[in-house]
Tab-separated table of C-alpha atoms and ligand atoms in Angstrom:
chain	number	residue	atom	x	y	z
A	1	MET	CA	30.332	-3.798	22.731
A	2	VAL	CA	29.301	-3.921	19.075
A	3	ASN	CA	27.137	-6.891	18.107
A	4	GLN	CA	28.466	-8.403	14.853
A	5	ASP	CA	26.461	-11.618	14.912
A	6	TYR	CA	24.141	-10.764	12.010
A	7	ASP	CA	24.518	-10.349	8.251
A	8	VAL	CA	21.533	-8.038	7.814
A	9	PHE	CA	19.705	-5.637	10.147
A	10	ILE	CA	16.066	-4.708	9.391
A	11	ILE	CA	14.358	-1.654	10.869
A	12	GLY	CA	10.606	-2.297	11.279
A	13	GLY	CA	8.321	-5.320	11.240
A	14	GLY	CA	5.605	-4.302	8.730
A	15	PRO	CA	5.050	-6.302	5.516
A	16	ALA	CA	8.219	-4.903	3.858
A	17	GLY	CA	10.451	-5.881	6.792
A	18	SER	CA	8.872	-9.303	7.294
A	19	ILE	CA	9.152	-10.424	3.676
A	20	ALA	CA	12.747	-9.187	3.407
A	21	GLY	CA	13.705	-11.013	6.614
A	22	ALA	CA	11.923	-14.218	5.622
A	23	LYS	CA	13.673	-14.372	2.249
A	24	LEU	CA	17.110	-13.652	3.700
A	25	VAL	CA	16.969	-16.310	6.429
A	26	GLN	CA	15.693	-18.874	3.938
A	27	ALA	CA	18.799	-18.121	1.862
A	28	GLY	CA	20.921	-18.927	4.910
A	29	TYR	CA	21.711	-15.435	6.243
A	30	LYS	CA	21.423	-14.234	9.830
A	31	VAL	CA	18.911	-11.440	10.271
A	32	LYS	CA	18.100	-9.132	13.182
A	33	LEU	CA	14.786	-7.247	12.974
A	34	VAL	CA	13.984	-4.506	15.472
A	35	GLU	CA	10.391	-3.275	15.800
A	36	LYS	CA	9.439	-0.188	17.794
A	37	MET	CA	5.967	-1.338	18.811
A	38	GLN	CA	4.487	-4.337	20.572
A	39	PHE	CA	2.472	-6.471	18.096
A	40	PRO	CA	-0.360	-6.764	17.264
A	41	ARG	CA	-0.443	-3.058	16.374
A	42	PHE	CA	-2.864	-1.113	14.165
A	43	VAL	CA	-1.742	0.476	10.923
A	44	ILE	CA	-3.914	1.851	8.141
A	45	GLY	CA	-4.027	0.075	4.741
A	46	GLU	CA	-6.332	-2.931	4.805
A	47	SER	CA	-7.125	-3.781	1.191
A	48	LEU	CA	-4.604	-5.904	-0.725
A	49	LEU	CA	-3.950	-6.485	-4.430
A	50	PRO	CA	-3.406	-9.849	-6.169
A	51	ARG	CA	0.284	-9.035	-6.769
A	52	CYS	CA	0.733	-9.392	-2.959
A	53	ASN	CA	-0.201	-13.066	-3.324
A	54	ASP	CA	2.563	-13.698	-5.895
A	55	LEU	CA	5.154	-12.091	-3.634
A	56	LEU	CA	4.021	-13.907	-0.491
A	57	ASP	CA	3.908	-17.160	-2.442
A	58	GLU	CA	7.448	-16.707	-3.693
A	59	ALA	CA	8.629	-16.023	-0.115
A	60	GLY	CA	6.870	-19.122	1.234
A	61	MET	CA	4.451	-16.963	3.253
A	62	LEU	CA	1.171	-17.301	1.361
A	63	GLN	CA	0.001	-20.535	2.913
A	64	ASN	CA	-0.033	-19.008	6.397
A	65	ILE	CA	-2.037	-16.037	5.164
A	66	GLU	CA	-4.515	-18.298	3.339
A	67	GLN	CA	-4.988	-20.280	6.536
A	68	ALA	CA	-5.741	-17.100	8.508
A	69	HIS	CA	-9.119	-16.939	6.686
A	70	PHE	CA	-9.172	-13.288	5.726
A	71	GLN	CA	-12.055	-11.970	3.629
A	72	LEU	CA	-11.450	-12.827	-0.040
A	73	LYS	CA	-11.260	-9.728	-2.265
A	74	PRO	CA	-12.433	-10.426	-5.845
A	75	GLY	CA	-12.112	-6.832	-7.020
A	76	VAL	CA	-13.012	-3.166	-6.715
A	77	ALA	CA	-16.319	-1.350	-7.313
A	78	PHE	CA	-16.178	2.363	-8.126
A	79	GLN	CA	-19.489	4.119	-7.741
A	80	THR	CA	-21.320	7.411	-7.992
A	81	GLU	CA	-25.012	7.884	-7.300
A	82	GLU	CA	-25.750	7.050	-10.954
A	83	ALA	CA	-23.017	4.651	-12.038
A	84	LEU	CA	-21.181	1.531	-10.934
A	85	GLU	CA	-17.986	0.195	-12.497
A	86	VAL	CA	-16.760	-3.163	-11.247
A	87	ILE	CA	-13.124	-4.151	-11.657
A	88	ASP	CA	-12.999	-7.939	-11.464
A	89	PHE	CA	-9.473	-9.138	-10.809
A	90	GLU	CA	-10.332	-12.241	-12.855
A	91	LYS	CA	-10.312	-10.150	-16.028
A	92	ASN	CA	-6.572	-9.438	-15.902
A	93	LEU	CA	-3.971	-10.022	-18.614
A	94	GLY	CA	-3.488	-13.662	-17.681
A	95	GLU	CA	-1.488	-13.049	-14.520
A	96	LYS	CA	-1.342	-15.767	-11.891
A	97	PHE	CA	-3.530	-14.448	-9.058
A	98	ASN	CA	-6.990	-13.030	-9.632
A	99	SER	CA	-8.079	-12.243	-6.090
A	100	SER	CA	-6.540	-11.036	-2.857
A	101	PHE	CA	-7.640	-10.286	0.708
A	102	GLN	CA	-9.194	-7.601	2.885
A	103	VAL	CA	-7.121	-7.707	6.072
A	104	LYS	CA	-7.118	-6.187	9.512
A	105	ARG	CA	-3.505	-5.111	9.434
A	106	GLU	CA	-2.936	-5.775	13.126
A	107	VAL	CA	-3.646	-9.448	12.357
A	108	PHE	CA	-2.042	-9.644	8.889
A	109	ASP	CA	1.223	-7.926	9.871
A	110	HIS	CA	1.492	-10.019	13.035
A	111	GLU	CA	0.991	-13.244	11.030
A	112	LEU	CA	3.749	-12.238	8.610
A	113	LEU	CA	6.170	-11.272	11.360
A	114	LEU	CA	5.518	-14.476	13.327
A	115	ASP	CA	6.129	-16.440	10.134
A	116	ALA	CA	9.408	-14.583	9.508
A	117	GLU	CA	10.419	-15.287	13.115
A	118	GLU	CA	9.556	-18.955	12.754
A	119	LYS	CA	11.684	-19.121	9.615
A	120	GLY	CA	14.645	-17.813	11.647
A	121	VAL	CA	14.591	-14.001	11.852
A	122	SER	CA	15.625	-12.735	15.289
A	123	VAL	CA	12.802	-10.298	16.145
A	124	GLU	CA	12.970	-7.779	18.982
A	125	PHE	CA	9.808	-5.824	19.824
A	126	GLU	CA	9.477	-2.464	21.596
A	127	SER	CA	13.024	-1.500	20.637
A	128	GLU	CA	13.788	1.488	18.501
A	129	VAL	CA	16.535	2.399	16.062
A	130	ILE	CA	17.710	5.858	17.129
A	131	ALA	CA	20.881	6.462	15.100
A	132	PHE	CA	22.797	5.159	12.090
A	133	ASP	CA	26.352	5.905	11.035
A	134	ALA	CA	26.222	5.198	7.295
A	135	GLU	CA	30.015	5.326	6.858
A	136	ALA	CA	30.915	3.016	9.727
A	137	ASN	CA	27.703	1.039	9.193
A	138	LEU	CA	26.817	1.171	12.887
A	139	ILE	CA	23.216	1.049	14.127
A	140	LEU	CA	22.167	2.250	17.558
A	141	VAL	CA	19.123	0.690	19.201
A	142	LYS	CA	17.323	1.774	22.337
A	143	THR	CA	15.924	-1.428	23.819
A	144	LYS	CA	12.679	-1.983	25.688
A	145	LEU	CA	14.615	-1.748	28.979
A	146	GLY	CA	16.212	1.533	27.939
A	147	ASN	CA	19.680	0.118	27.169
A	148	ILE	CA	21.602	1.288	24.110
A	149	GLU	CA	22.917	-1.494	21.869
A	150	GLN	CA	25.145	-1.231	18.803
A	151	TYR	CA	25.080	-3.469	15.730
A	152	HIS	CA	27.453	-3.765	12.798
A	153	VAL	CA	26.178	-5.726	9.781
A	154	ASN	CA	26.803	-6.041	6.035
A	155	LYS	CA	23.494	-4.467	5.027
A	156	VAL	CA	20.811	-2.397	6.740
A	157	ILE	CA	17.265	-2.574	5.347
A	158	ASP	CA	15.080	0.318	6.436
A	159	ALA	CA	11.465	-0.921	6.483
A	160	SER	CA	10.269	1.614	9.054
A	161	GLY	CA	7.184	2.756	7.093
A	162	TYR	CA	5.737	6.032	8.348
A	163	GLY	CA	8.685	6.181	10.837
A	164	ARG	CA	10.979	6.949	7.825
A	165	VAL	CA	14.032	6.313	10.001
A	166	LEU	CA	16.900	6.549	7.490
A	167	PRO	CA	15.292	9.270	5.339
A	168	LYS	CA	15.077	11.399	8.507
A	169	LEU	CA	18.466	10.478	10.018
A	170	LEU	CA	20.329	10.857	6.706
A	171	LYS	CA	18.259	13.808	5.443
A	172	LEU	CA	16.981	11.948	2.368
A	173	ASP	CA	13.391	13.125	2.757
A	174	LYS	CA	11.926	14.741	-0.353
A	175	ALA	CA	8.538	16.433	-0.568
A	176	SER	CA	5.932	14.500	-2.546
A	177	GLU	CA	4.444	16.162	-5.629
A	178	GLN	CA	1.003	14.993	-4.494
A	179	SER	CA	-1.401	17.451	-2.826
A	180	VAL	CA	-1.515	17.419	0.958
A	181	ARG	CA	-4.420	15.069	1.630
A	182	LYS	CA	-6.194	13.806	4.683
A	183	ALA	CA	-7.859	10.506	5.545
A	184	VAL	CA	-10.494	10.180	8.283
A	185	PHE	CA	-11.503	6.621	9.157
A	186	CYS	CA	-13.332	4.279	11.481
A	187	ARG	CA	-14.483	0.643	11.749
A	188	THR	CA	-18.191	-0.029	11.782
A	189	VAL	CA	-20.564	-2.934	12.145
A	190	GLY	CA	-24.118	-3.368	10.867
A	191	ASP	CA	-23.779	-1.678	7.458
A	192	ILE	CA	-25.841	-2.981	4.560
A	193	ARG	CA	-23.270	-4.514	2.261
A	194	PRO	CA	-23.762	-4.261	-1.476
A	195	LEU	CA	-22.843	-7.489	-3.257
A	196	VAL	CA	-21.491	-7.929	-6.778
A	197	ASN	CA	-22.997	-10.947	-8.545
A	198	GLU	CA	-24.142	-12.038	-5.075
A	199	GLN	CA	-20.556	-12.006	-3.853
A	200	ASP	CA	-19.184	-10.071	-0.859
A	201	GLY	CA	-15.593	-8.884	-0.485
A	202	TYR	CA	-15.293	-6.103	-3.074
A	203	ILE	CA	-13.868	-2.804	-1.845
A	204	PHE	CA	-16.427	-0.115	-2.746
A	205	VAL	CA	-15.122	3.346	-3.566
A	206	ASP	CA	-17.726	6.135	-3.505
A	207	ILE	CA	-16.956	9.278	-5.481
A	208	HIS	CA	-18.366	12.296	-3.688
A	209	ASP	CA	-18.867	16.034	-4.273
A	210	ASN	CA	-17.618	16.240	-7.865
A	211	ASN	CA	-14.597	14.065	-7.195
A	212	GLN	CA	-13.327	16.232	-4.336
A	213	VAL	CA	-13.796	13.375	-1.881
A	214	TRP	CA	-13.750	9.583	-2.089
A	215	ILE	CA	-14.866	7.052	0.477
A	216	TRP	CA	-13.401	3.577	0.982
A	217	ASN	CA	-15.611	0.736	2.215
A	218	ILE	CA	-13.532	-2.344	3.024
A	219	PRO	CA	-15.522	-5.397	4.149
A	220	PHE	CA	-13.907	-7.781	6.637
A	221	LYS	CA	-15.325	-11.053	7.814
A	222	GLU	CA	-17.764	-11.090	10.744
A	223	GLY	CA	-19.620	-8.035	9.451
A	224	VAL	CA	-16.973	-5.445	10.329
A	225	THR	CA	-16.277	-2.765	7.719
A	226	SER	CA	-13.443	-0.269	7.481
A	227	THR	CA	-14.702	3.094	6.273
A	228	GLY	CA	-12.468	5.978	5.288
A	229	ILE	CA	-12.882	9.402	3.744
A	230	VAL	CA	-10.104	11.023	1.708
A	231	CYS	CA	-9.865	14.628	0.496
A	232	ASP	CA	-7.462	17.538	0.216
A	233	GLU	CA	-6.620	18.947	3.623
A	234	ALA	CA	-7.788	22.373	2.374
A	235	TYR	CA	-11.215	20.889	1.540
A	236	PHE	CA	-11.546	19.480	5.082
A	237	GLU	CA	-10.577	22.799	6.647
A	238	LYS	CA	-13.399	24.642	4.862
A	239	PHE	CA	-15.911	22.715	6.984
A	240	ASN	CA	-14.659	23.933	10.342
A	241	MET	CA	-15.535	20.575	11.872
A	242	THR	CA	-13.718	18.032	13.995
A	243	GLU	CA	-12.625	14.877	12.160
A	244	ALA	CA	-15.449	12.908	13.814
A	245	GLU	CA	-18.060	15.501	12.767
A	246	PHE	CA	-16.665	15.557	9.224
A	247	PHE	CA	-16.815	11.754	9.020
A	248	ASP	CA	-20.510	11.732	10.021
A	249	TYR	CA	-21.339	14.656	7.743
A	250	ILE	CA	-19.825	13.081	4.620
A	251	ILE	CA	-21.430	9.701	5.306
A	252	GLN	CA	-24.828	11.314	5.858
A	253	THR	CA	-24.652	13.498	2.753
A	254	ASN	CA	-23.350	10.875	0.332
A	255	PRO	CA	-26.347	9.108	-1.224
A	256	THR	CA	-24.870	5.594	-1.377
A	257	ALA	CA	-22.974	5.778	1.920
A	258	SER	CA	-25.963	7.153	3.834
A	259	LYS	CA	-28.017	4.142	2.721
A	260	ARG	CA	-25.234	1.683	3.440
A	261	TYR	CA	-24.525	2.984	6.953
A	262	GLN	CA	-28.074	3.868	8.044
A	263	ASN	CA	-28.075	1.176	10.777
A	264	ALA	CA	-24.325	0.943	11.359
A	265	THR	CA	-22.544	1.443	14.675
A	266	LYS	CA	-18.981	2.708	15.090
A	267	LEU	CA	-16.590	0.282	16.765
A	268	ASN	CA	-13.928	2.834	17.633
A	269	ASP	CA	-13.184	6.555	17.664
A	270	VAL	CA	-12.714	8.224	14.306
A	271	GLY	CA	-8.981	8.321	13.491
A	272	PHE	CA	-7.166	10.434	10.950
A	273	ILE	CA	-3.852	10.837	9.132
A	274	ASN	CA	-2.656	13.954	7.295
A	275	GLY	CA	-0.055	14.625	4.627
A	276	TYR	CA	0.953	10.990	4.251
A	277	SER	CA	2.463	11.245	0.733
A	278	ALA	CA	6.250	11.240	0.864
A	279	SER	CA	9.330	10.608	-1.223
A	280	VAL	CA	13.112	10.185	-0.892
A	281	SER	CA	16.105	11.605	-2.770
A	282	LYS	CA	17.700	8.136	-2.962
A	283	MET	CA	16.669	4.612	-2.009
A	284	PHE	CA	20.041	2.955	-1.374
A	285	ASP	CA	23.733	3.415	-0.721
A	286	LYS	CA	26.668	1.099	-0.189
A	287	ASN	CA	25.491	-0.071	3.226
A	288	PHE	CA	21.739	0.389	3.217
A	289	VAL	CA	18.554	0.065	1.198
A	290	ILE	CA	15.205	1.668	1.974
A	291	VAL	CA	12.010	-0.288	1.273
A	292	GLY	CA	8.218	0.057	1.563
A	293	ASN	CA	6.565	3.211	2.760
A	294	ALA	CA	9.867	4.584	4.025
A	295	THR	CA	10.660	5.291	0.344
A	296	GLU	CA	7.791	6.661	-1.701
A	297	PHE	CA	4.133	6.692	-0.749
A	298	LEU	CA	1.778	8.200	-3.286
A	299	ASP	CA	-1.833	7.823	-2.307
A	300	PRO	CA	-4.280	5.226	-0.970
A	301	ILE	CA	-6.813	5.372	-3.849
A	302	PHE	CA	-5.686	2.132	-5.537
A	303	SER	CA	-4.633	0.221	-2.395
A	304	SER	CA	-1.095	-0.079	-3.735
A	305	GLY	CA	0.867	0.495	-0.488
A	306	VAL	CA	1.284	-3.068	0.779
A	307	THR	CA	1.949	-4.321	-2.755
A	308	LEU	CA	4.814	-1.834	-3.162
A	309	ALA	CA	6.049	-2.635	0.366
A	310	LEU	CA	6.160	-6.378	-0.399
A	311	GLU	CA	7.654	-5.850	-3.868
A	312	SER	CA	10.465	-3.606	-2.580
A	313	GLY	CA	11.151	-5.743	0.520
A	314	SER	CA	11.306	-8.822	-1.651
A	315	LYS	CA	13.506	-7.211	-4.325
A	316	ALA	CA	15.886	-5.717	-1.733
A	317	ALA	CA	16.263	-9.162	-0.128
A	318	ASP	CA	16.949	-10.876	-3.481
A	319	LEU	CA	19.637	-8.327	-4.381
A	320	THR	CA	21.199	-8.456	-0.900
A	321	ILE	CA	21.383	-12.249	-1.176
A	322	ARG	CA	23.257	-11.937	-4.464
A	323	GLU	CA	25.569	-9.254	-3.081
A	324	LEU	CA	26.379	-11.235	0.061
A	325	ALA	CA	27.230	-14.177	-2.198
A	326	GLY	CA	29.884	-12.005	-3.861
A	327	GLU	CA	28.079	-10.723	-6.949
A	328	VAL	CA	28.270	-7.079	-7.973
A	329	VAL	CA	24.757	-5.622	-7.868
A	330	ASP	CA	23.732	-2.497	-9.753
A	331	TRP	CA	21.342	-1.113	-7.131
A	332	GLN	CA	20.407	1.870	-9.277
A	333	VAL	CA	19.191	-0.232	-12.191
A	334	GLU	CA	18.100	-3.396	-10.446
A	335	TYR	CA	16.452	-1.778	-7.420
A	336	GLU	CA	15.626	1.927	-7.654
A	337	ASP	CA	14.894	2.069	-11.406
A	338	TYR	CA	12.935	-1.185	-11.172
A	339	MET	CA	10.797	0.068	-8.272
A	340	MET	CA	10.159	3.374	-10.035
A	341	ILE	CA	8.635	1.551	-13.032
A	342	GLY	CA	5.769	0.355	-10.829
A	343	VAL	CA	5.543	3.533	-8.759
A	344	ASN	CA	5.300	5.637	-11.927
A	345	VAL	CA	2.460	3.526	-13.347
A	346	PHE	CA	0.493	4.085	-10.146
A	347	ARG	CA	1.515	7.765	-10.180
A	348	GLU	CA	-0.137	8.261	-13.590
A	349	PHE	CA	-3.281	6.501	-12.420
A	350	VAL	CA	-3.376	8.539	-9.182
A	351	ASN	CA	-2.926	11.823	-11.068
A	352	ALA	CA	-5.593	10.837	-13.605
A	353	TRP	CA	-7.925	9.888	-10.741
A	354	TYR	CA	-7.692	13.278	-9.052
A	355	ASP	CA	-8.005	15.293	-12.280
A	356	GLY	CA	-11.003	13.160	-13.301
A	357	ARG	CA	-9.610	11.564	-16.481
A	358	LEU	CA	-9.481	8.101	-14.990
A	359	GLN	CA	-13.124	8.211	-13.925
A	360	SER	CA	-14.054	9.097	-17.531
A	361	ILE	CA	-12.118	6.047	-18.712
A	362	LEU	CA	-13.407	3.733	-15.969
A	363	PHE	CA	-17.076	4.604	-16.440
A	364	SER	CA	-16.912	4.635	-20.250
A	365	GLU	CA	-18.866	1.899	-22.013
A	366	ASP	CA	-16.610	2.086	-25.053
A	367	LYS	CA	-13.529	0.445	-23.573
A	368	THR	CA	-12.154	-2.429	-25.613
A	369	ASP	CA	-11.573	-5.758	-23.891
A	370	LYS	CA	-7.803	-5.182	-24.116
A	371	VAL	CA	-8.046	-1.773	-22.418
A	372	THR	CA	-10.279	-3.168	-19.681
A	373	ARG	CA	-7.880	-6.055	-19.034
A	374	SER	CA	-4.892	-3.738	-19.029
A	375	ILE	CA	-6.569	-1.486	-16.442
A	376	VAL	CA	-7.542	-4.503	-14.324
A	377	SER	CA	-3.945	-5.713	-14.457
A	378	VAL	CA	-2.644	-2.357	-13.181
A	379	LEU	CA	-5.287	-2.211	-10.444
A	380	SER	CA	-4.258	-5.765	-9.466
A	381	GLY	CA	-0.724	-4.488	-8.826
A	382	TYR	CA	0.904	-6.094	-11.881
A	383	VAL	CA	2.702	-2.854	-12.669
A	384	TRP	CA	5.859	-4.508	-14.009
A	385	ASN	CA	4.163	-6.538	-16.746
A	386	GLN	CA	5.851	-5.261	-19.905
A	387	GLU	CA	3.016	-6.689	-22.008
A	388	ASN	CA	0.708	-4.061	-20.527
A	389	VAL	CA	0.585	-0.843	-22.557
A	390	PHE	CA	-0.107	1.168	-19.382
A	391	VAL	CA	3.162	-0.173	-17.919
A	392	VAL	CA	5.262	0.524	-21.005
A	393	LYS	CA	3.983	4.073	-21.533
A	394	PRO	CA	1.756	5.006	-18.584
A	395	LYS	CA	1.384	8.723	-19.249
A	396	LYS	CA	0.902	8.432	-22.990
A	397	MET	CA	-1.608	5.585	-22.735
A	398	VAL	CA	-3.746	7.295	-20.069
A	399	ASP	CA	-3.818	10.421	-22.287
A	400	VAL	CA	-4.630	8.479	-25.479
A	401	ILE	CA	-7.390	6.366	-23.927
A	402	TYR	CA	-8.874	9.452	-22.288
A	403	GLN	CA	-8.917	11.338	-25.611
A	404	LEU	CA	-10.551	8.337	-27.330
A	405	THR	CA	-13.173	8.168	-24.586
A	406	LYS	CA	-14.011	11.843	-25.069
A	407	LEU	CA	-14.182	11.439	-28.880
A	408	ASN	CA	-16.563	8.489	-28.540
A	409	GLU	CA	-18.701	10.457	-26.112
A	410	SER	CA	-18.977	13.475	-28.412
A	411	ALA	CA	-19.690	11.226	-31.434
A	412	ARG	CA	-22.799	9.981	-29.655
A	413	PHE	CA	-24.284	13.456	-29.258
R	501	FAD	C1	-5.163	6.635	4.409
R	501	FAD	C2	-4.354	5.465	3.935
R	501	FAD	C3	-4.996	4.315	3.473
R	501	FAD	C4	-4.241	3.239	2.987
R	501	FAD	N1	-4.901	2.158	2.466
R	501	FAD	C5	-4.174	1.138	1.935
R	501	FAD	C6	-4.815	-0.004	1.398
R	501	FAD	O1	-6.043	-0.124	1.393
R	501	FAD	N2	-4.033	-0.991	0.884
R	501	FAD	C7	-2.672	-0.912	0.881
R	501	FAD	O2	-2.021	-1.816	0.374
R	501	FAD	N3	-2.038	0.144	1.428
R	501	FAD	C8	-2.744	1.154	1.956
R	501	FAD	N4	-2.092	2.212	2.528
R	501	FAD	C9	-0.627	2.188	2.599
R	501	FAD	C10	-0.092	1.295	3.733
R	501	FAD	O3	-0.474	1.837	4.965
R	501	FAD	C11	1.428	1.224	3.672
R	501	FAD	O4	1.860	1.271	2.354
R	501	FAD	C12	2.031	-0.030	4.313
R	501	FAD	O5	1.672	-0.113	5.652
R	501	FAD	C13	3.545	0.008	4.171
R	501	FAD	O6	4.127	-1.114	4.806
R	501	FAD	P1	5.615	-1.002	5.375
R	501	FAD	O7	6.019	-2.391	5.743
R	501	FAD	O8	6.470	-0.233	4.466
R	501	FAD	O9	5.493	-0.100	6.694
R	501	FAD	P2	4.576	-0.222	7.994
R	501	FAD	O10	3.473	-1.164	7.793
R	501	FAD	O11	4.245	1.174	8.391
R	501	FAD	O12	5.559	-0.855	9.073
R	501	FAD	C14	6.702	-0.143	9.539
R	501	FAD	C15	7.065	-0.623	10.942
R	501	FAD	O13	8.274	0.032	11.334
R	501	FAD	C16	8.216	0.314	12.716
R	501	FAD	N5	9.155	1.401	13.053
R	501	FAD	C17	9.005	2.733	12.794
R	501	FAD	N6	10.063	3.420	13.287
R	501	FAD	C18	10.898	2.498	13.851
R	501	FAD	C19	12.145	2.586	14.539
R	501	FAD	N7	12.763	3.782	14.766
R	501	FAD	N8	12.719	1.460	15.001
R	501	FAD	C20	12.091	0.243	14.804
R	501	FAD	N9	10.931	0.115	14.198
R	501	FAD	C21	10.321	1.212	13.709
R	501	FAD	C22	6.759	0.713	12.925
R	501	FAD	O14	6.378	0.554	14.283
R	501	FAD	C23	6.023	-0.236	11.985
R	501	FAD	O15	5.534	-1.397	12.635
R	501	FAD	C24	-2.831	3.303	3.003
R	501	FAD	C25	-2.189	4.445	3.482
R	501	FAD	C26	-2.928	5.521	3.933
R	501	FAD	C27	-2.226	6.751	4.422
């Protein structure tokens, strides 16, 4: 028998799925959300941007997160052995939120999903979407007990993250233009935490081996730190080491990390993820919309993943609400084109990070206050603010500011 009790079906209970579900039920629609795993479950991606706070606030989900007492994140510190550049979220372009949180995702995602459930989403754990007929709009679920159930709804929202359910089932997967990179990570305790103006909570990013590697250091409360190393897969392979050996080697040979972790102890085995950048040929069709990581994932360098997951989940819910109320929605313009504005701003920053231009800009002492604030705004996740020159013309502005930086440098010699 086909279950037709719901208006919307959501695949996956990460941040994108939870925010979409929460918004839809608050608008009066019936939502079924099916999640493959039992929660709490680990997922990588623990450092949030201030834009997340706006989106959670708008969905009525921020209060819960504030009460969960996560580590406050005032900004980002980029460092080499010689230089330190602090991005303080306070120095943005006047946007509403000027801090965010460092979160253990198993806790954060569970909080969001419980909140969505409390607001009225029907959540089913340990059940997996295994097929989708896009024409008939029929979803097949394999339940925890091994039964097959069918659902027919008005809209399917694919928020399956790294599962990429609809891109795989409907052959929408597209290779990313990013290099194939690898992240190797672990949680530690007992590291010596650098403070900024006597304040903890900044994510520290160490630039290593001529920008071929970067290290994330994400401080949680209770002295636990998430440490990760990112490089091209080809770079890792040159070392002929296991992931755990590579992790130790990079930490020991990086001047700032070796000091920071000299007395630290690992709390778990070193984990890793390869080739995580991905893209899709389209993000929507008549009966479905794809959100979060299941669409485009660029790179972890600017901690943009959860922001884009919340933004797309939220936007997809808003448009679905309008469509279910009888409005005609232009999904190309209002969803895909809109999302690509933000993705493309981050894309320019990611590309300029890996080719070194962004570091030149970040570490330059000649930046005007306006340029600094505009960069802070982007790195806070406000990548739709049309008053920001980097949002209006990301490629051109990165190029221009980089050229100016180089001119100023050569004028000094
Ligand atoms: C190395 C690395 C570091 C990162 N660091 C950061 C960071 O610091 N900050 C940040 O914001 N982002 C970071 N990210 C990105 C972040 O991990 C993702 O962007 C984020 O988790 C996306 O959320 P989501 O809701 O789209 O998907 P997810 O959080 O992945 O949730 C998807 C859910 O769908 C479920 N699912 C999958 N298949 C099915 C199925 N068939 N049926 C039902 N359910 C299913 C999964 O079990 C999962 O719970 C990082 C990514 C990488 C690779």
